[in-house]
Amino acid sequence: MDTVKRTKRFTRIDCNTGCPVEGALEQIAGKWKGLVIYHLMSQTLRFNELSRRVGSVTQRSLTKQLRELEADGIVSRKVFAVVPPRVEYSLTDKGAALAPVIRALHAWGSTHPRT
Amino acid sequence: MDTVKRTKRFTRIDCNTGCPVEGALEQIAGKWKGLVIYHLMSQTLRFNELSRRVGSVTQRSLTKQLRELEADGIVSRKVFAVVPPRVEYSLTDKGAALAPVIRALHAWGSTHPRT
DNA sequence: ATCCATTTGGCCCCTATAGGCAAAAATGTT
DNA sequence: AACATTTTTGCCTATAGGGGCCAAATGGAT
């Protein structure tokens, strides 16, 4: 039934069950996650700094995206017990490891815009 | 207001307006698109072959995903005027150019599974 | 005549995701 | 006492994406 005859024109990637490509996409496919990760690649940022850079995102939505990224271990959230509150977001090692992905995505996106 | 002081720990990528990274993600972030692109990277496939490989996807949904990929110029659809119908899907040049992205995604996804 | 195989489309529903709006908390400043 | 600052949350609504189910089209096989 699943007797697959694979040609090998591209690097062989095992992707049969629980595909790592799918898993990766699920983690970074939020509407603003790309931008967030990109901005955090250059530097640690506070909530409002991030908000200003990303631009048209609602604080509500940004918070959600950050929570998800945090839950997936991509960004780390450091809270300082001061008033007014100071919360710094940065990439974890796992998040920083996304740099090649973001770069590949960027290279492709630049040369192949959406129509 | 936007006087940003950028450190340069990573390759500089301009991502300020209409980020290419975002654009790229929007095009490949469907639930099954990763798998579809992956499978088409190795070879041209007919609808049912694709369906069997992807596994648990509904024909309905697979059709939708393929239509979107086609609309974005990532896959090409070749129909043969025979009965029963024969439709072959393959990657366009634009789609084939995604290989580095898929590989980066795969590399990251393999070493950094979701929890 | 009937059934099978292959691919797609239509209609409706369900859930996930995003956005709007405003409050809450804590404290130094005026 | 009243206010500004920074971040997060609650509640509600709008929109998008994915899935179920079934029909259509067509010629060869039974």
PDB file of C-alpha atoms (C1' of nucleotides) in Angstrom:
ATOM      1  CA  MET A   1       0.000   0.000   0.000  1.00  0.00           C
ATOM      2  CA  ASP A   2       2.722   2.445   0.805  1.00  0.00           C
ATOM      3  CA  THR A   3       5.316   1.016  -1.500  1.00  0.00           C
ATOM      4  CA  VAL A   4       6.849   4.315  -2.467  1.00  0.00           C
ATOM      5  CA  LYS A   5       9.449   4.578  -5.168  1.00  0.00           C
ATOM      6  CA  ARG A   6      11.422   7.665  -4.282  1.00  0.00           C
ATOM      7  CA  THR A   7      13.621   9.380  -6.779  1.00  0.00           C
ATOM      8  CA  LYS A   8      16.418  11.312  -5.220  1.00  0.00           C
ATOM      9  CA  ARG A   9      16.649  14.591  -7.053  1.00  0.00           C
ATOM     10  CA  PHE A  10      16.748  16.455  -3.786  1.00  0.00           C
ATOM     11  CA  THR A  11      18.401  15.713  -0.498  1.00  0.00           C
ATOM     12  CA  ARG A  12      16.550  12.877   1.151  1.00  0.00           C
ATOM     13  CA  ILE A  13      14.550  14.098   4.091  1.00  0.00           C
ATOM     14  CA  ASP A  14      12.576  11.700   6.169  1.00  0.00           C
ATOM     15  CA  CYS A  15       9.173  13.201   6.441  1.00  0.00           C
ATOM     16  CA  ASN A  16       6.852  10.269   6.724  1.00  0.00           C
ATOM     17  CA  THR A  17       5.330  10.437  10.161  1.00  0.00           C
ATOM     18  CA  GLY A  18       5.147  13.512  12.335  1.00  0.00           C
ATOM     19  CA  CYS A  19       7.072  15.484   9.776  1.00  0.00           C
ATOM     20  CA  PRO A  20       9.619  17.842  11.333  1.00  0.00           C
ATOM     21  CA  VAL A  21       8.835  20.371   8.626  1.00  0.00           C
ATOM     22  CA  GLU A  22       5.229  20.430   9.707  1.00  0.00           C
ATOM     23  CA  GLY A  23       6.195  20.689  13.341  1.00  0.00           C
ATOM     24  CA  ALA A  24       8.474  23.601  12.605  1.00  0.00           C
ATOM     25  CA  LEU A  25       5.846  25.418  10.583  1.00  0.00           C
ATOM     26  CA  GLU A  26       3.271  25.032  13.300  1.00  0.00           C
ATOM     27  CA  GLN A  27       5.571  26.781  15.709  1.00  0.00           C
ATOM     28  CA  ILE A  28       6.432  29.783  13.583  1.00  0.00           C
ATOM     29  CA  ALA A  29       3.329  30.199  11.458  1.00  0.00           C
ATOM     30  CA  GLY A  30       1.462  32.751  13.552  1.00  0.00           C
ATOM     31  CA  LYS A  31       0.528  35.973  11.824  1.00  0.00           C
ATOM     32  CA  TRP A  32       3.167  38.043  13.603  1.00  0.00           C
ATOM     33  CA  LYS A  33       5.637  35.435  14.736  1.00  0.00           C
ATOM     34  CA  GLY A  34       7.927  35.912  11.784  1.00  0.00           C
ATOM     35  CA  LEU A  35       8.304  39.607  12.521  1.00  0.00           C
ATOM     36  CA  VAL A  36       8.710  39.027  16.229  1.00  0.00           C
ATOM     37  CA  ILE A  37      11.434  36.459  15.757  1.00  0.00           C
ATOM     38  CA  TYR A  38      13.116  38.639  13.203  1.00  0.00           C
ATOM     39  CA  HIS A  39      13.251  41.642  15.498  1.00  0.00           C
ATOM     40  CA  LEU A  40      14.424  39.597  18.438  1.00  0.00           C
ATOM     41  CA  MET A  41      17.223  38.214  16.297  1.00  0.00           C
ATOM     42  CA  SER A  42      18.929  41.596  16.430  1.00  0.00           C
ATOM     43  CA  GLN A  43      18.380  42.338  20.072  1.00  0.00           C
ATOM     44  CA  THR A  44      16.458  41.834  23.255  1.00  0.00           C
ATOM     45  CA  LEU A  45      13.391  44.041  23.351  1.00  0.00           C
ATOM     46  CA  ARG A  46      10.755  45.163  25.815  1.00  0.00           C
ATOM     47  CA  PHE A  47       7.083  44.699  25.094  1.00  0.00           C
ATOM     48  CA  ASN A  48       6.428  48.200  23.869  1.00  0.00           C
ATOM     49  CA  GLU A  49       9.586  48.337  21.802  1.00  0.00           C
ATOM     50  CA  LEU A  50       8.518  45.169  20.069  1.00  0.00           C
ATOM     51  CA  SER A  51       5.039  46.537  19.636  1.00  0.00           C
ATOM     52  CA  ARG A  52       6.335  49.698  17.973  1.00  0.00           C
ATOM     53  CA  ARG A  53       8.588  47.767  15.610  1.00  0.00           C
ATOM     54  CA  VAL A  54       6.000  45.268  14.534  1.00  0.00           C
ATOM     55  CA  GLY A  55       3.690  48.166  13.866  1.00  0.00           C
ATOM     56  CA  SER A  56       0.054  47.469  13.266  1.00  0.00           C
ATOM     57  CA  VAL A  57      -0.338  44.650  15.749  1.00  0.00           C
ATOM     58  CA  THR A  58      -2.696  45.023  18.684  1.00  0.00           C
ATOM     59  CA  GLN A  59      -1.235  44.682  22.137  1.00  0.00           C
ATOM     60  CA  ARG A  60      -3.768  41.942  22.691  1.00  0.00           C
ATOM     61  CA  SER A  61      -2.575  39.981  19.704  1.00  0.00           C
ATOM     62  CA  LEU A  62       1.088  40.577  20.334  1.00  0.00           C
ATOM     63  CA  THR A  63       0.705  39.216  23.831  1.00  0.00           C
ATOM     64  CA  LYS A  64      -0.921  36.096  22.480  1.00  0.00           C
ATOM     65  CA  GLN A  65       1.770  35.485  19.919  1.00  0.00           C
ATOM     66  CA  LEU A  66       4.470  35.994  22.527  1.00  0.00           C
ATOM     67  CA  ARG A  67       2.786  33.558  24.881  1.00  0.00           C
ATOM     68  CA  GLU A  68       2.720  30.923  22.200  1.00  0.00           C
ATOM     69  CA  LEU A  69       6.316  31.505  21.267  1.00  0.00           C
ATOM     70  CA  GLU A  70       7.193  31.274  24.926  1.00  0.00           C
ATOM     71  CA  ALA A  71       5.217  28.056  25.334  1.00  0.00           C
ATOM     72  CA  ASP A  72       7.142  26.574  22.435  1.00  0.00           C
ATOM     73  CA  GLY A  73      10.414  27.610  24.031  1.00  0.00           C
ATOM     74  CA  ILE A  74      11.348  30.014  21.277  1.00  0.00           C
ATOM     75  CA  VAL A  75      11.369  33.259  23.218  1.00  0.00           C
ATOM     76  CA  SER A  76      12.163  33.812  26.850  1.00  0.00           C
ATOM     77  CA  ARG A  77      10.384  36.322  28.985  1.00  0.00           C
ATOM     78  CA  LYS A  78      12.213  38.063  31.774  1.00  0.00           C
ATOM     79  CA  VAL A  79      10.148  40.104  34.193  1.00  0.00           C
ATOM     80  CA  PHE A  80      11.756  42.764  36.379  1.00  0.00           C
ATOM     81  CA  ALA A  81       9.997  43.497  39.634  1.00  0.00           C
ATOM     82  CA  VAL A  82       9.866  47.224  39.153  1.00  0.00           C
ATOM     83  CA  VAL A  83       7.176  49.763  38.605  1.00  0.00           C
ATOM     84  CA  PRO A  84       6.248  50.475  35.953  1.00  0.00           C
ATOM     85  CA  PRO A  85       6.724  46.872  34.903  1.00  0.00           C
ATOM     86  CA  ARG A  86       9.650  45.983  32.711  1.00  0.00           C
ATOM     87  CA  VAL A  87       9.467  42.812  30.654  1.00  0.00           C
ATOM     88  CA  GLU A  88      12.226  41.837  28.300  1.00  0.00           C
ATOM     89  CA  TYR A  89      11.797  39.383  25.481  1.00  0.00           C
ATOM     90  CA  SER A  90      14.693  37.570  23.871  1.00  0.00           C
ATOM     91  CA  LEU A  91      15.295  34.458  21.842  1.00  0.00           C
ATOM     92  CA  THR A  92      16.180  31.240  23.587  1.00  0.00           C
ATOM     93  CA  ASP A  93      18.842  28.989  22.094  1.00  0.00           C
ATOM     94  CA  LYS A  94      16.089  27.185  20.287  1.00  0.00           C
ATOM     95  CA  GLY A  95      14.799  30.472  18.953  1.00  0.00           C
ATOM     96  CA  ALA A  96      18.242  31.688  17.927  1.00  0.00           C
ATOM     97  CA  ALA A  97      18.675  28.424  16.024  1.00  0.00           C
ATOM     98  CA  LEU A  98      15.912  29.624  13.741  1.00  0.00           C
ATOM     99  CA  ALA A  99      18.225  32.177  12.154  1.00  0.00           C
ATOM    100  CA  PRO A 100      19.013  29.995   9.114  1.00  0.00           C
ATOM    101  CA  VAL A 101      15.304  29.395   8.602  1.00  0.00           C
ATOM    102  CA  ILE A 102      14.486  33.075   8.754  1.00  0.00           C
ATOM    103  CA  ARG A 103      17.330  33.853   6.390  1.00  0.00           C
ATOM    104  CA  ALA A 104      16.214  31.191   3.904  1.00  0.00           C
ATOM    105  CA  LEU A 105      12.662  32.436   4.190  1.00  0.00           C
ATOM    106  CA  HIS A 106      13.825  35.978   3.647  1.00  0.00           C
ATOM    107  CA  ALA A 107      15.931  35.098   0.642  1.00  0.00           C
ATOM    108  CA  TRP A 108      13.056  33.241  -0.967  1.00  0.00           C
ATOM    109  CA  GLY A 109      10.478  35.851  -0.027  1.00  0.00           C
ATOM    110  CA  SER A 110      12.584  38.626  -1.531  1.00  0.00           C
ATOM    111  CA  THR A 111      13.034  36.971  -4.890  1.00  0.00           C
ATOM    112  CA  HIS A 112       9.563  35.445  -5.053  1.00  0.00           C
ATOM    113  CA  PRO A 113       6.999  37.968  -3.857  1.00  0.00           C
ATOM    114  CA  ARG A 114       3.355  37.066  -3.670  1.00  0.00           C
ATOM    115  CA  THR A 115       2.250  37.792  -7.250  1.00  0.00           C
TER     116      THR A 115
ATOM    117  CA  MET B   1      10.328  57.889  17.773  1.00  0.00           C
ATOM    118  CA  ASP B   2      11.783  55.102  15.716  1.00  0.00           C
ATOM    119  CA  THR B   3      15.422  55.835  16.335  1.00  0.00           C
ATOM    120  CA  VAL B   4      16.500  52.232  16.460  1.00  0.00           C
ATOM    121  CA  LYS B   5      19.949  51.280  17.583  1.00  0.00           C
ATOM    122  CA  ARG B   6      20.581  47.965  15.868  1.00  0.00           C
ATOM    123  CA  THR B   7      23.251  45.644  17.062  1.00  0.00           C
ATOM    124  CA  LYS B   8      24.534  43.380  14.333  1.00  0.00           C
ATOM    125  CA  ARG B   9      24.868  39.966  15.864  1.00  0.00           C
ATOM    126  CA  PHE B  10      22.974  38.461  12.959  1.00  0.00           C
ATOM    127  CA  THR B  11      23.043  39.159   9.275  1.00  0.00           C
ATOM    128  CA  ARG B  12      21.178  42.356   8.633  1.00  0.00           C
ATOM    129  CA  ILE B  13      17.867  41.700   6.959  1.00  0.00           C
ATOM    130  CA  ASP B  14      15.608  44.522   5.974  1.00  0.00           C
ATOM    131  CA  CYS B  15      12.251  43.607   7.347  1.00  0.00           C
ATOM    132  CA  ASN B  16      10.631  46.921   8.069  1.00  0.00           C
ATOM    133  CA  THR B  17       7.726  47.210   5.675  1.00  0.00           C
ATOM    134  CA  GLY B  18       6.015  44.348   3.919  1.00  0.00           C
ATOM    135  CA  CYS B  19       8.469  41.897   5.392  1.00  0.00           C
ATOM    136  CA  PRO B  20       9.527  39.199   2.907  1.00  0.00           C
ATOM    137  CA  VAL B  21       9.663  36.739   5.772  1.00  0.00           C
ATOM    138  CA  GLU B  22       6.006  37.343   6.468  1.00  0.00           C
ATOM    139  CA  GLY B  23       5.139  37.071   2.813  1.00  0.00           C
ATOM    140  CA  ALA B  24       6.954  33.788   2.534  1.00  0.00           C
ATOM    141  CA  LEU B  25       5.276  32.364   5.609  1.00  0.00           C
ATOM    142  CA  GLU B  26       1.839  33.311   4.370  1.00  0.00           C
ATOM    143  CA  GLN B  27       2.432  31.286   1.256  1.00  0.00           C
ATOM    144  CA  ILE B  28       3.644  28.088   2.864  1.00  0.00           C
ATOM    145  CA  ALA B  29       1.839  28.133   6.186  1.00  0.00           C
ATOM    146  CA  GLY B  30      -1.205  26.048   5.288  1.00  0.00           C
ATOM    147  CA  LYS B  31      -1.790  22.975   7.380  1.00  0.00           C
ATOM    148  CA  TRP B  32      -0.639  20.525   4.707  1.00  0.00           C
ATOM    149  CA  LYS B  33       1.449  22.726   2.457  1.00  0.00           C
ATOM    150  CA  GLY B  34       4.703  21.744   4.076  1.00  0.00           C
ATOM    151  CA  LEU B  35       4.062  18.080   3.422  1.00  0.00           C
ATOM    152  CA  VAL B  36       2.823  18.708  -0.080  1.00  0.00           C
ATOM    153  CA  ILE B  37       5.860  20.731  -1.028  1.00  0.00           C
ATOM    154  CA  TYR B  38       8.114  18.205   0.576  1.00  0.00           C
ATOM    155  CA  HIS B  39       6.674  15.313  -1.368  1.00  0.00           C
ATOM    156  CA  LEU B  40       6.709  17.225  -4.616  1.00  0.00           C
ATOM    157  CA  MET B  41      10.370  18.012  -4.058  1.00  0.00           C
ATOM    158  CA  SER B  42      11.212  14.387  -4.787  1.00  0.00           C
ATOM    159  CA  GLN B  43       8.918  13.864  -7.733  1.00  0.00           C
ATOM    160  CA  THR B  44       5.865  14.815  -9.691  1.00  0.00           C
ATOM    161  CA  LEU B  45       2.751  13.204  -8.243  1.00  0.00           C
ATOM    162  CA  ARG B  46      -0.870  12.635  -9.148  1.00  0.00           C
ATOM    163  CA  PHE B  47      -3.650  13.700  -6.868  1.00  0.00           C
ATOM    164  CA  ASN B  48      -4.236  10.333  -5.266  1.00  0.00           C
ATOM    165  CA  GLU B  49      -0.558   9.577  -4.878  1.00  0.00           C
ATOM    166  CA  LEU B  50      -0.163  12.844  -3.034  1.00  0.00           C
ATOM    167  CA  SER B  51      -3.219  12.083  -0.984  1.00  0.00           C
ATOM    168  CA  ARG B  52      -1.871   8.702   0.087  1.00  0.00           C
ATOM    169  CA  ARG B  53       1.498  10.119   1.049  1.00  0.00           C
ATOM    170  CA  VAL B  54       0.161  13.018   3.037  1.00  0.00           C
ATOM    171  CA  GLY B  55      -2.049  10.544   4.830  1.00  0.00           C
ATOM    172  CA  SER B  56      -4.832  11.854   6.981  1.00  0.00           C
ATOM    173  CA  VAL B  57      -5.824  14.772   4.808  1.00  0.00           C
ATOM    174  CA  THR B  58      -9.300  14.939   3.295  1.00  0.00           C
ATOM    175  CA  GLN B  59      -9.544  15.135  -0.458  1.00  0.00           C
ATOM    176  CA  ARG B  60     -11.528  18.295   0.032  1.00  0.00           C
ATOM    177  CA  SER B  61      -8.769  19.918   2.034  1.00  0.00           C
ATOM    178  CA  LEU B  62      -5.980  18.675  -0.170  1.00  0.00           C
ATOM    179  CA  THR B  63      -7.701  20.208  -3.172  1.00  0.00           C
ATOM    180  CA  LYS B  64      -7.935  23.527  -1.373  1.00  0.00           C
ATOM    181  CA  GLN B  65      -4.303  23.533  -0.362  1.00  0.00           C
ATOM    182  CA  LEU B  66      -3.233  22.641  -3.886  1.00  0.00           C
ATOM    183  CA  ARG B  67      -5.366  25.414  -5.313  1.00  0.00           C
ATOM    184  CA  GLU B  68      -3.744  27.936  -3.020  1.00  0.00           C
ATOM    185  CA  LEU B  69      -0.269  26.700  -3.831  1.00  0.00           C
ATOM    186  CA  GLU B  70      -1.145  26.905  -7.500  1.00  0.00           C
ATOM    187  CA  ALA B  71      -2.513  30.432  -7.103  1.00  0.00           C
ATOM    188  CA  ASP B  72       0.759  31.451  -5.471  1.00  0.00           C
ATOM    189  CA  GLY B  73       2.687  29.920  -8.336  1.00  0.00           C
ATOM    190  CA  ILE B  74       4.366  27.295  -6.209  1.00  0.00           C
ATOM    191  CA  VAL B  75       2.937  24.163  -7.797  1.00  0.00           C
ATOM    192  CA  SER B  76       1.855  23.601 -11.361  1.00  0.00           C
ATOM    193  CA  ARG B  77      -1.096  21.474 -12.312  1.00  0.00           C
ATOM    194  CA  LYS B  78      -1.106  19.524 -15.517  1.00  0.00           C
ATOM    195  CA  VAL B  79      -4.374  17.945 -16.604  1.00  0.00           C
ATOM    196  CA  PHE B  80      -4.470  15.084 -19.096  1.00  0.00           C
ATOM    197  CA  ALA B  81      -7.650  14.741 -21.107  1.00  0.00           C
ATOM    198  CA  VAL B  82      -8.185  11.088 -20.333  1.00  0.00           C
ATOM    199  CA  VAL B  83     -10.648   9.059 -18.389  1.00  0.00           C
ATOM    200  CA  PRO B  84     -10.395   8.529 -15.538  1.00  0.00           C
ATOM    201  CA  PRO B  85      -8.887  11.974 -15.180  1.00  0.00           C
ATOM    202  CA  ARG B  86      -5.170  12.223 -14.678  1.00  0.00           C
ATOM    203  CA  VAL B  87      -3.796  15.315 -12.986  1.00  0.00           C
ATOM    204  CA  GLU B  88      -0.134  15.713 -12.243  1.00  0.00           C
ATOM    205  CA  TYR B  89       1.243  18.125  -9.676  1.00  0.00           C
ATOM    206  CA  SER B  90       4.795  19.350  -9.669  1.00  0.00           C
ATOM    207  CA  LEU B  91       6.785  22.254  -8.307  1.00  0.00           C
ATOM    208  CA  THR B  92       7.299  25.335 -10.407  1.00  0.00           C
ATOM    209  CA  ASP B  93      10.696  27.017 -10.407  1.00  0.00           C
ATOM    210  CA  LYS B  94       9.434  29.221  -7.639  1.00  0.00           C
ATOM    211  CA  GLY B  95       8.371  26.157  -5.703  1.00  0.00           C
ATOM    212  CA  ALA B  96      11.625  24.336  -6.308  1.00  0.00           C
ATOM    213  CA  ALA B  97      13.435  27.389  -4.985  1.00  0.00           C
ATOM    214  CA  LEU B  98      11.865  26.602  -1.629  1.00  0.00           C
ATOM    215  CA  ALA B  99      14.164  23.639  -1.161  1.00  0.00           C
ATOM    216  CA  PRO B 100      16.617  25.524   1.073  1.00  0.00           C
ATOM    217  CA  VAL B 101      13.735  26.735   3.203  1.00  0.00           C
ATOM    218  CA  ILE B 102      12.313  23.259   3.596  1.00  0.00           C
ATOM    219  CA  ARG B 103      15.725  21.908   4.436  1.00  0.00           C
ATOM    220  CA  ALA B 104      16.363  24.613   7.037  1.00  0.00           C
ATOM    221  CA  LEU B 105      12.913  24.010   8.460  1.00  0.00           C
ATOM    222  CA  HIS B 106      13.561  20.310   8.560  1.00  0.00           C
ATOM    223  CA  ALA B 107      16.925  20.668  10.224  1.00  0.00           C
ATOM    224  CA  TRP B 108      15.490  22.913  12.888  1.00  0.00           C
ATOM    225  CA  GLY B 109      12.369  20.851  13.348  1.00  0.00           C
ATOM    226  CA  SER B 110      14.380  17.685  13.823  1.00  0.00           C
ATOM    227  CA  THR B 111      16.601  19.069  16.529  1.00  0.00           C
ATOM    228  CA  HIS B 112      13.929  21.179  18.202  1.00  0.00           C
ATOM    229  CA  PRO B 113      10.696  19.190  18.409  1.00  0.00           C
ATOM    230  CA  ARG B 114       7.601  20.734  19.894  1.00  0.00           C
ATOM    231  CA  THR B 115       8.156  20.152  23.614  1.00  0.00           C
TER     232      THR B 115
ATOM    233  C1'  DA C   1     -27.060  -2.067 -17.447  1.00  0.00           C
ATOM    234  C1'  DT C   2     -24.151  -1.320 -13.610  1.00  0.00           C
ATOM    235  C1'  DC C   3     -20.084  -0.486 -11.223  1.00  0.00           C
ATOM    236  C1'  DC C   4     -15.485   1.300 -10.670  1.00  0.00           C
ATOM    237  C1'  DA C   5     -11.783   4.612 -10.735  1.00  0.00           C
ATOM    238  C1'  DT C   6     -10.108   9.571 -10.556  1.00  0.00           C
ATOM    239  C1'  DT C   7     -10.473  14.293  -9.478  1.00  0.00           C
ATOM    240  C1'  DT C   8     -12.989  18.240  -8.357  1.00  0.00           C
ATOM    241  C1'  DG C   9     -16.769  21.236  -6.728  1.00  0.00           C
ATOM    242  C1'  DG C  10     -20.717  22.756  -3.695  1.00  0.00           C
ATOM    243  C1'  DC C  11     -22.846  23.473   0.745  1.00  0.00           C
ATOM    244  C1'  DC C  12     -22.640  23.722   5.580  1.00  0.00           C
ATOM    245  C1'  DC C  13     -20.427  23.465  10.073  1.00  0.00           C
ATOM    246  C1'  DC C  14     -16.875  23.790  13.503  1.00  0.00           C
ATOM    247  C1'  DT C  15     -12.872  25.605  15.580  1.00  0.00           C
ATOM    248  C1'  DA C  16      -8.887  28.481  15.710  1.00  0.00           C
ATOM    249  C1'  DT C  17      -7.033  32.861  15.293  1.00  0.00           C
ATOM    250  C1'  DA C  18      -7.064  37.860  15.273  1.00  0.00           C
ATOM    251  C1'  DG C  19      -8.858  42.325  16.524  1.00  0.00           C
ATOM    252  C1'  DG C  20     -11.424  46.023  19.584  1.00  0.00           C
ATOM    253  C1'  DC C  21     -12.055  48.023  23.900  1.00  0.00           C
ATOM    254  C1'  DA C  22     -11.110  48.793  28.362  1.00  0.00           C
ATOM    255  C1'  DA C  23      -9.683  47.491  33.069  1.00  0.00           C
ATOM    256  C1'  DA C  24      -6.270  46.059  36.408  1.00  0.00           C
ATOM    257  C1'  DA C  25      -1.949  46.450  39.121  1.00  0.00           C
ATOM    258  C1'  DA C  26       1.777  49.103  41.349  1.00  0.00           C
ATOM    259  C1'  DT C  27       4.313  53.227  42.387  1.00  0.00           C
ATOM    260  C1'  DG C  28       7.037  57.408  41.571  1.00  0.00           C
ATOM    261  C1'  DT C  29       5.766  62.109  40.232  1.00  0.00           C
ATOM    262  C1'  DT C  30       3.181  66.402  40.372  1.00  0.00           C
TER     263       DT C  30
ATOM    264  C1'  DA D   1      -5.175  62.804  45.836  1.00  0.00           C
ATOM    265  C1'  DA D   2      -4.789  62.288  41.072  1.00  0.00           C
ATOM    266  C1'  DC D   3      -2.005  60.826  37.236  1.00  0.00           C
ATOM    267  C1'  DA D   4       1.144  58.664  33.998  1.00  0.00           C
ATOM    268  C1'  DT D   5       3.602  54.455  32.842  1.00  0.00           C
ATOM    269  C1'  DT D   6       4.022  49.495  31.318  1.00  0.00           C
ATOM    270  C1'  DT D   7       2.246  45.104  30.568  1.00  0.00           C
ATOM    271  C1'  DT D   8      -1.299  41.796  30.780  1.00  0.00           C
ATOM    272  C1'  DT D   9      -5.946  40.085  30.797  1.00  0.00           C
ATOM    273  C1'  DG D  10     -11.139  39.472  30.097  1.00  0.00           C
ATOM    274  C1'  DC D  11     -14.957  39.522  27.167  1.00  0.00           C
ATOM    275  C1'  DC D  12     -16.953  39.752  22.948  1.00  0.00           C
ATOM    276  C1'  DT D  13     -17.082  39.748  17.883  1.00  0.00           C
ATOM    277  C1'  DA D  14     -15.267  39.004  13.097  1.00  0.00           C
ATOM    278  C1'  DT D  15     -12.840  36.268   9.878  1.00  0.00           C
ATOM    279  C1'  DA D  16     -10.261  32.368   8.082  1.00  0.00           C
ATOM    280  C1'  DG D  17      -9.098  27.650   7.674  1.00  0.00           C
ATOM    281  C1'  DG D  18     -10.087  22.922   7.731  1.00  0.00           C
ATOM    282  C1'  DG D  19     -13.301  18.979   7.546  1.00  0.00           C
ATOM    283  C1'  DG D  20     -17.749  15.987   6.310  1.00  0.00           C
ATOM    284  C1'  DC D  21     -20.598  14.430   2.927  1.00  0.00           C
ATOM    285  C1'  DC D  22     -22.007  13.767  -1.483  1.00  0.00           C
ATOM    286  C1'  DA D  23     -22.606  14.628  -6.573  1.00  0.00           C
ATOM    287  C1'  DA D  24     -20.747  15.049 -11.295  1.00  0.00           C
ATOM    288  C1'  DA D  25     -18.309  13.380 -15.317  1.00  0.00           C
ATOM    289  C1'  DT D  26     -16.626   9.501 -18.250  1.00  0.00           C
ATOM    290  C1'  DG D  27     -15.133   5.300 -20.367  1.00  0.00           C
ATOM    291  C1'  DG D  28     -13.502   0.597 -19.400  1.00  0.00           C
ATOM    292  C1'  DA D  29     -14.522  -3.601 -16.880  1.00  0.00           C
ATOM    293  C1'  DT D  30     -17.974  -7.061 -15.221  1.00  0.00           C
TER     294       DT D  30
END
